[in-house]
Coordinates of C-alpha atoms in Angstrom, one line a residue:
M1 CA -12.7 49.0 -31.8
K2 CA -13.9 46.5 -34.4
T3 CA -10.3 45.6 -35.3
K4 CA -9.5 44.9 -31.6
A5 CA -12.5 42.6 -31.3
T6 CA -11.5 40.8 -34.5
L7 CA -8.0 40.3 -33.2
L8 CA -9.3 39.0 -29.9
A9 CA -11.6 36.6 -31.7
A10 CA -8.8 35.4 -33.9
G11 CA -6.6 34.9 -30.9
A12 CA -9.3 32.8 -29.2
V13 CA -9.7 30.6 -32.2
L14 CA -5.9 30.1 -32.5
A15 CA -5.7 29.2 -28.8
M16 CA -8.5 26.7 -29.2
A17 CA -6.8 25.2 -32.3
T18 CA -3.4 24.8 -30.5
A19 CA -4.7 23.5 -27.2
A20 CA -4.5 19.8 -26.6
P21 CA -7.9 18.1 -27.0
A22 CA -9.5 17.2 -23.7
A23 CA -9.9 13.5 -22.9
E24 CA -13.4 12.2 -23.3
T25 CA -13.2 10.8 -19.7
T26 CA -11.1 11.8 -16.7
L27 CA -10.4 9.2 -14.1
K28 CA -9.1 10.3 -10.7
F29 CA -6.5 8.1 -8.9
G30 CA -6.1 9.0 -5.2
H31 CA -3.5 7.6 -2.8
V32 CA -1.8 8.4 0.5
G33 CA 1.8 8.3 -0.7
A34 CA 4.1 11.3 -0.2
P35 CA 6.2 12.7 -3.0
G36 CA 9.1 10.3 -3.7
S37 CA 7.2 7.3 -2.3
L38 CA 6.7 4.0 -4.0
F39 CA 3.0 4.7 -4.1
E40 CA 3.6 7.9 -6.0
A41 CA 5.8 6.1 -8.5
T42 CA 3.2 3.3 -8.9
A43 CA 0.3 5.6 -9.4
N44 CA 2.2 7.8 -11.9
H45 CA 3.4 4.8 -13.9
F46 CA -0.1 3.4 -14.1
A47 CA -1.5 6.8 -15.2
E48 CA 1.2 7.3 -17.8
C49 CA 0.8 3.8 -19.3
S50 CA -3.0 4.2 -19.4
N51 CA -2.9 7.7 -20.9
N52 CA -0.5 6.5 -23.6
A53 CA -2.5 3.4 -24.4
L54 CA -5.9 5.3 -24.5
G55 CA -4.6 8.5 -26.1
G56 CA -7.3 11.1 -25.7
K57 CA -10.0 8.7 -24.9
V58 CA -9.3 8.5 -21.1
E59 CA -7.0 10.6 -18.9
V60 CA -6.0 9.2 -15.5
Q61 CA -5.0 12.0 -13.1
T62 CA -3.1 11.2 -9.9
F63 CA -3.6 12.8 -6.5
G64 CA -1.1 11.8 -3.7
S65 CA -0.5 12.8 -0.1
S66 CA -4.1 12.0 0.9
Q67 CA -5.4 15.0 -1.2
L68 CA -8.6 13.1 -2.0
G69 CA -8.8 11.4 1.4
K70 CA -7.2 8.9 3.7
D71 CA -7.4 5.2 3.0
K72 CA -10.8 4.6 4.5
E73 CA -12.3 7.7 2.9
L74 CA -10.9 6.6 -0.5
L75 CA -12.6 3.2 -0.2
Q76 CA -15.9 5.1 0.4
K77 CA -15.3 7.5 -2.4
L78 CA -14.7 4.7 -4.9
K79 CA -18.1 3.3 -4.3
L80 CA -19.7 6.8 -4.6
G81 CA -17.9 7.4 -7.9
Q82 CA -16.0 10.4 -6.5
V83 CA -12.7 8.7 -7.0
D84 CA -12.0 6.1 -9.8
F85 CA -8.8 4.4 -8.4
A86 CA -7.2 4.1 -5.0
L87 CA -4.1 2.2 -3.8
P88 CA -5.0 0.6 -0.5
S89 CA -2.7 -1.8 1.3
S90 CA -3.2 -3.0 4.9
V91 CA -6.7 -1.5 5.1
M92 CA -8.0 -4.2 2.8
S93 CA -8.0 -6.5 5.7
S94 CA -10.9 -4.4 7.0
V95 CA -12.8 -4.9 3.7
D96 CA -12.7 -8.7 3.9
D97 CA -11.1 -11.3 6.1
V98 CA -9.3 -13.0 3.3
F99 CA -7.0 -10.0 2.8
G100 CA -5.8 -10.6 6.4
I101 CA -3.7 -13.5 5.1
F102 CA -1.1 -10.8 4.2
E103 CA -1.1 -9.6 7.8
M104 CA 0.3 -12.8 9.0
P105 CA 3.9 -12.2 10.1
Y106 CA 6.7 -13.6 7.8
I107 CA 4.2 -15.4 5.6
I108 CA 5.5 -13.9 2.3
S109 CA 9.3 -14.5 1.9
D110 CA 10.0 -12.5 -1.3
R111 CA 8.4 -11.0 -4.4
D112 CA 8.7 -14.3 -6.4
H113 CA 6.8 -16.0 -3.6
M114 CA 4.1 -13.2 -3.8
R115 CA 3.9 -13.8 -7.6
R116 CA 3.1 -17.5 -7.0
V117 CA 0.5 -16.6 -4.3
Q118 CA -1.1 -14.2 -6.8
G119 CA -1.1 -16.9 -9.5
E120 CA -2.7 -19.4 -7.2
M121 CA -5.1 -17.3 -5.2
M122 CA -6.0 -14.2 -7.2
D123 CA -9.5 -15.4 -8.0
M124 CA -10.3 -15.7 -4.3
F125 CA -9.1 -12.1 -3.6
Q126 CA -10.9 -10.8 -6.6
N127 CA -14.2 -12.5 -5.6
A128 CA -13.8 -11.2 -2.1
A129 CA -13.3 -7.6 -3.4
Q130 CA -16.2 -7.8 -5.8
A131 CA -18.5 -9.2 -3.1
K132 CA -17.9 -5.9 -1.3
G133 CA -18.4 -3.7 -4.4
Y134 CA -14.7 -3.3 -5.5
H135 CA -12.7 -4.6 -8.4
I136 CA -8.9 -5.3 -8.2
V137 CA -7.5 -3.9 -11.5
G138 CA -4.0 -5.2 -10.5
L139 CA -1.5 -5.6 -7.7
A140 CA 1.4 -3.4 -6.7
E141 CA 3.2 -3.4 -3.3
N142 CA 3.7 -1.5 -0.2
G143 CA 6.7 -3.7 0.7
F144 CA 8.5 -5.3 3.7
R145 CA 7.8 -3.5 6.9
H146 CA 10.3 -2.5 9.6
I147 CA 10.0 -0.8 13.0
T148 CA 11.2 2.7 13.9
N149 CA 10.9 4.3 17.3
N150 CA 12.3 6.7 19.8
V151 CA 12.6 4.4 22.9
R152 CA 15.1 1.6 22.1
P153 CA 16.4 -0.7 19.4
I154 CA 14.0 -3.6 18.8
N155 CA 16.0 -6.9 18.7
L156 CA 13.3 -9.2 20.3
P157 CA 9.5 -9.0 20.6
A158 CA 10.0 -8.3 24.3
D159 CA 11.8 -5.0 23.4
L160 CA 8.4 -3.7 22.1
K161 CA 6.9 -3.9 25.6
G162 CA 5.0 -0.7 26.3
I163 CA 6.0 1.1 23.1
K164 CA 3.2 3.2 21.6
L165 CA 3.4 2.1 18.0
R166 CA 1.3 3.4 15.2
T167 CA -0.3 0.7 13.0
P168 CA -2.6 1.0 9.9
N169 CA -6.3 0.3 10.4
G170 CA -6.2 -3.5 10.2
V171 CA -7.4 -5.8 13.0
W172 CA -4.6 -8.4 12.5
R173 CA -1.7 -5.9 12.7
L174 CA -3.2 -4.6 15.9
K175 CA -3.5 -8.2 17.3
M176 CA 0.1 -9.0 16.2
F177 CA 1.7 -6.1 18.0
Q178 CA -0.4 -6.6 21.1
E179 CA 0.9 -10.2 21.1
Y180 CA 4.4 -8.9 20.9
G181 CA 3.8 -6.6 23.9
A182 CA 3.6 -3.2 22.2
N183 CA 0.8 -0.7 22.7
P184 CA -0.5 -0.4 19.0
T185 CA -2.4 2.6 18.0
P186 CA -4.3 2.7 14.6
M187 CA -3.8 6.0 12.9
A188 CA -4.1 7.4 9.3
F189 CA -0.7 7.6 7.6
S190 CA -1.0 11.4 7.0
D191 CA -1.1 12.0 10.8
V192 CA 1.9 9.9 11.7
F193 CA 4.8 12.5 11.3
T194 CA 3.2 15.0 13.7
A195 CA 2.3 12.3 16.2
L196 CA 5.9 11.1 16.2
Q197 CA 7.3 14.6 16.4
T198 CA 5.1 15.6 19.3
G199 CA 5.5 12.3 21.2
V200 CA 1.9 11.2 20.9
I201 CA 3.3 7.9 19.7
D202 CA 6.8 6.4 20.1
G203 CA 7.2 4.7 16.8
Q204 CA 5.6 3.2 13.6
E205 CA 6.2 0.3 11.2
N206 CA 6.5 0.7 7.4
P207 CA 8.6 -0.1 4.4
Y208 CA 11.7 2.0 3.7
A209 CA 9.9 3.8 0.8
Q210 CA 7.2 5.1 3.2
I211 CA 9.6 5.9 6.0
A212 CA 12.0 7.9 3.9
S213 CA 9.4 9.7 1.7
A214 CA 7.4 10.7 4.8
K215 CA 10.7 11.9 6.4
F216 CA 10.2 9.8 9.6
Q217 CA 14.0 9.6 9.9
E218 CA 13.8 13.2 11.0
V219 CA 11.8 12.3 14.1
Q220 CA 12.9 8.8 14.9
K221 CA 16.1 7.5 16.7
Y222 CA 16.0 3.8 15.9
L223 CA 15.3 1.6 12.9
S224 CA 15.0 -2.1 13.5
I225 CA 15.1 -4.3 10.4
T226 CA 12.3 -6.8 11.2
G227 CA 10.7 -7.4 7.8
H228 CA 7.7 -8.6 9.9
V229 CA 5.0 -8.2 7.2
Y230 CA 5.0 -7.9 3.4
T231 CA 2.0 -5.9 2.3
P232 CA 0.8 -5.9 -1.3
A233 CA -1.0 -2.8 -2.6
Y234 CA -4.1 -3.0 -4.7
I235 CA -4.9 -0.8 -7.7
L236 CA -8.5 -0.8 -6.8
S237 CA -11.7 0.5 -8.4
S238 CA -15.4 0.3 -7.9
K239 CA -16.9 -2.9 -9.4
K240 CA -19.9 -0.9 -10.7
H241 CA -18.0 2.1 -12.1
F242 CA -15.2 0.0 -13.6
G243 CA -17.8 -2.2 -15.2
K244 CA -19.4 0.8 -16.9
L245 CA -16.2 1.7 -18.8
P246 CA -16.0 0.5 -22.5
E247 CA -14.4 -3.0 -22.7
D248 CA -11.4 -1.7 -24.6
V249 CA -10.7 0.8 -21.8
Q250 CA -11.1 -1.9 -19.2
A251 CA -8.6 -4.1 -21.0
A252 CA -6.1 -1.3 -21.4
L253 CA -6.3 -0.4 -17.7
T254 CA -5.9 -4.0 -16.7
D255 CA -2.9 -4.4 -19.0
C256 CA -1.3 -1.2 -17.6
A257 CA -1.9 -2.5 -14.0
A258 CA 0.1 -5.6 -14.9
Q259 CA 2.9 -3.6 -16.4
T260 CA 2.9 -1.3 -13.4
Q261 CA 3.3 -4.3 -11.1
D262 CA 6.5 -5.3 -13.0
F263 CA 7.7 -1.7 -12.7
T264 CA 6.9 -1.4 -9.0
Y265 CA 8.7 -4.6 -8.1
E266 CA 11.9 -3.4 -9.8
K267 CA 11.6 0.1 -8.3
A268 CA 11.0 -1.3 -4.8
A269 CA 14.0 -3.6 -5.0
E270 CA 16.2 -0.5 -5.9
L271 CA 14.7 1.6 -3.2
E272 CA 15.4 -1.0 -0.5
T273 CA 19.2 -0.3 -0.9
S274 CA 19.2 3.5 -1.6
L275 CA 16.6 4.4 1.0
L276 CA 18.2 2.5 3.9
K277 CA 21.3 4.6 3.3
I278 CA 19.2 7.8 3.4
I279 CA 17.7 6.8 6.7
E280 CA 21.1 5.9 8.2
D281 CA 22.7 9.1 6.9
A282 CA 20.0 11.0 8.7
G283 CA 21.5 9.7 12.0
V284 CA 19.1 6.9 12.7
E285 CA 20.6 4.0 14.6
V286 CA 20.0 0.7 12.6
N287 CA 19.9 -2.8 13.9
T288 CA 18.8 -6.2 12.5
A289 CA 16.3 -7.9 14.7
D290 CA 16.3 -11.5 15.7
K291 CA 13.9 -12.8 13.0
A292 CA 13.6 -16.3 14.5
A293 CA 12.4 -14.9 17.8
F294 CA 9.7 -12.9 16.0
I295 CA 8.6 -15.9 14.0
E296 CA 8.3 -17.9 17.2
A297 CA 6.3 -15.2 18.9
S298 CA 3.9 -15.1 15.9
A299 CA 2.5 -18.6 16.3
P300 CA -0.5 -17.4 18.4
I301 CA -1.5 -15.0 15.5
Y302 CA -1.5 -17.8 13.0
K303 CA -3.6 -20.0 15.4
Q304 CA -6.1 -17.2 15.9
F305 CA -6.4 -16.5 12.2
A306 CA -7.0 -20.2 11.5
E307 CA -9.7 -20.4 14.1
E308 CA -11.5 -17.1 13.4
V309 CA -11.4 -16.8 9.6
E310 CA -13.3 -19.2 7.4
G311 CA -10.8 -21.3 5.5
G312 CA -8.0 -19.6 7.4
Q313 CA -5.9 -22.7 8.0
E314 CA -6.2 -23.7 4.3
M315 CA -5.1 -20.2 3.2
I316 CA -2.1 -20.3 5.5
D317 CA -1.1 -23.8 4.3
T318 CA -1.5 -22.7 0.6
V319 CA 0.7 -19.6 1.0
L320 CA 3.4 -21.3 3.1
G321 CA 3.4 -24.2 0.6
L322 CA 4.0 -21.8 -2.3
A323 CA 7.1 -20.4 -0.5
D324 CA 9.0 -23.6 -1.4
A325 CA 7.5 -23.9 -4.9
G326 CA 10.1 -21.7 -6.6

């Protein structure tokens, strides 16, 4: 009996000796991206970079597919300290009006343009986030958005008339599609597949990476390449909780966020080609919309943003001016 107890004790000691030491601090990163999404790739890259840089001091753990909450819940949980990082995109326009600039149709032309906007205006975005209790660790992306639906191909804004279209929870996206004549319905991303499948909504708008990873091609007939909005994603933390981390940890996390942005941009560009083929191969009918017609129909949204948001016209002029600065 004594021998057995001794062997068990020895085994326990050996197991403890061979187990990897636990990190001093565990940080949870929640996001809404499905397996195979750009969000998942982004969060995993950030975690891997951070864990390597901080070896044993901090461990970033990722939780996708809305496991820790939908976008709005994640924003609340950041402040409560229940989640350490989130990856919001369009929903940031509900945090502060300045983030609504990225809701303006066709205002960002490509990723190089986005880099210039970031270089010129990042302090303004960071100040706006911090005023609401958040800290932007870095930028990633959601991407260029396109429309899928089960009613008809969308070539012109008029083709959206009466279509029940899911949008994220952002006031300007709602206004934009109302202006185009659609019937926009804000809905959490995790609810969209079932709503499309059951006919509660007719369509949705997202980048290819979100469309394909969420398998919307299985429940949609048409994909119209509109590229109507480019949405950045934000590697976001709580200002208070991020500020409590040791300075070297903050620096490593910030550096990894910058590296992750480079990775995400490369990955997103690759996916734009490969995922469009996956969507087409699933039997979805693809058309390229009349971009000029959509830009013309977007003029009232710009006017409204300029009138309703403090400094709105100045922001519009700055962003559009940077489009030609490359």
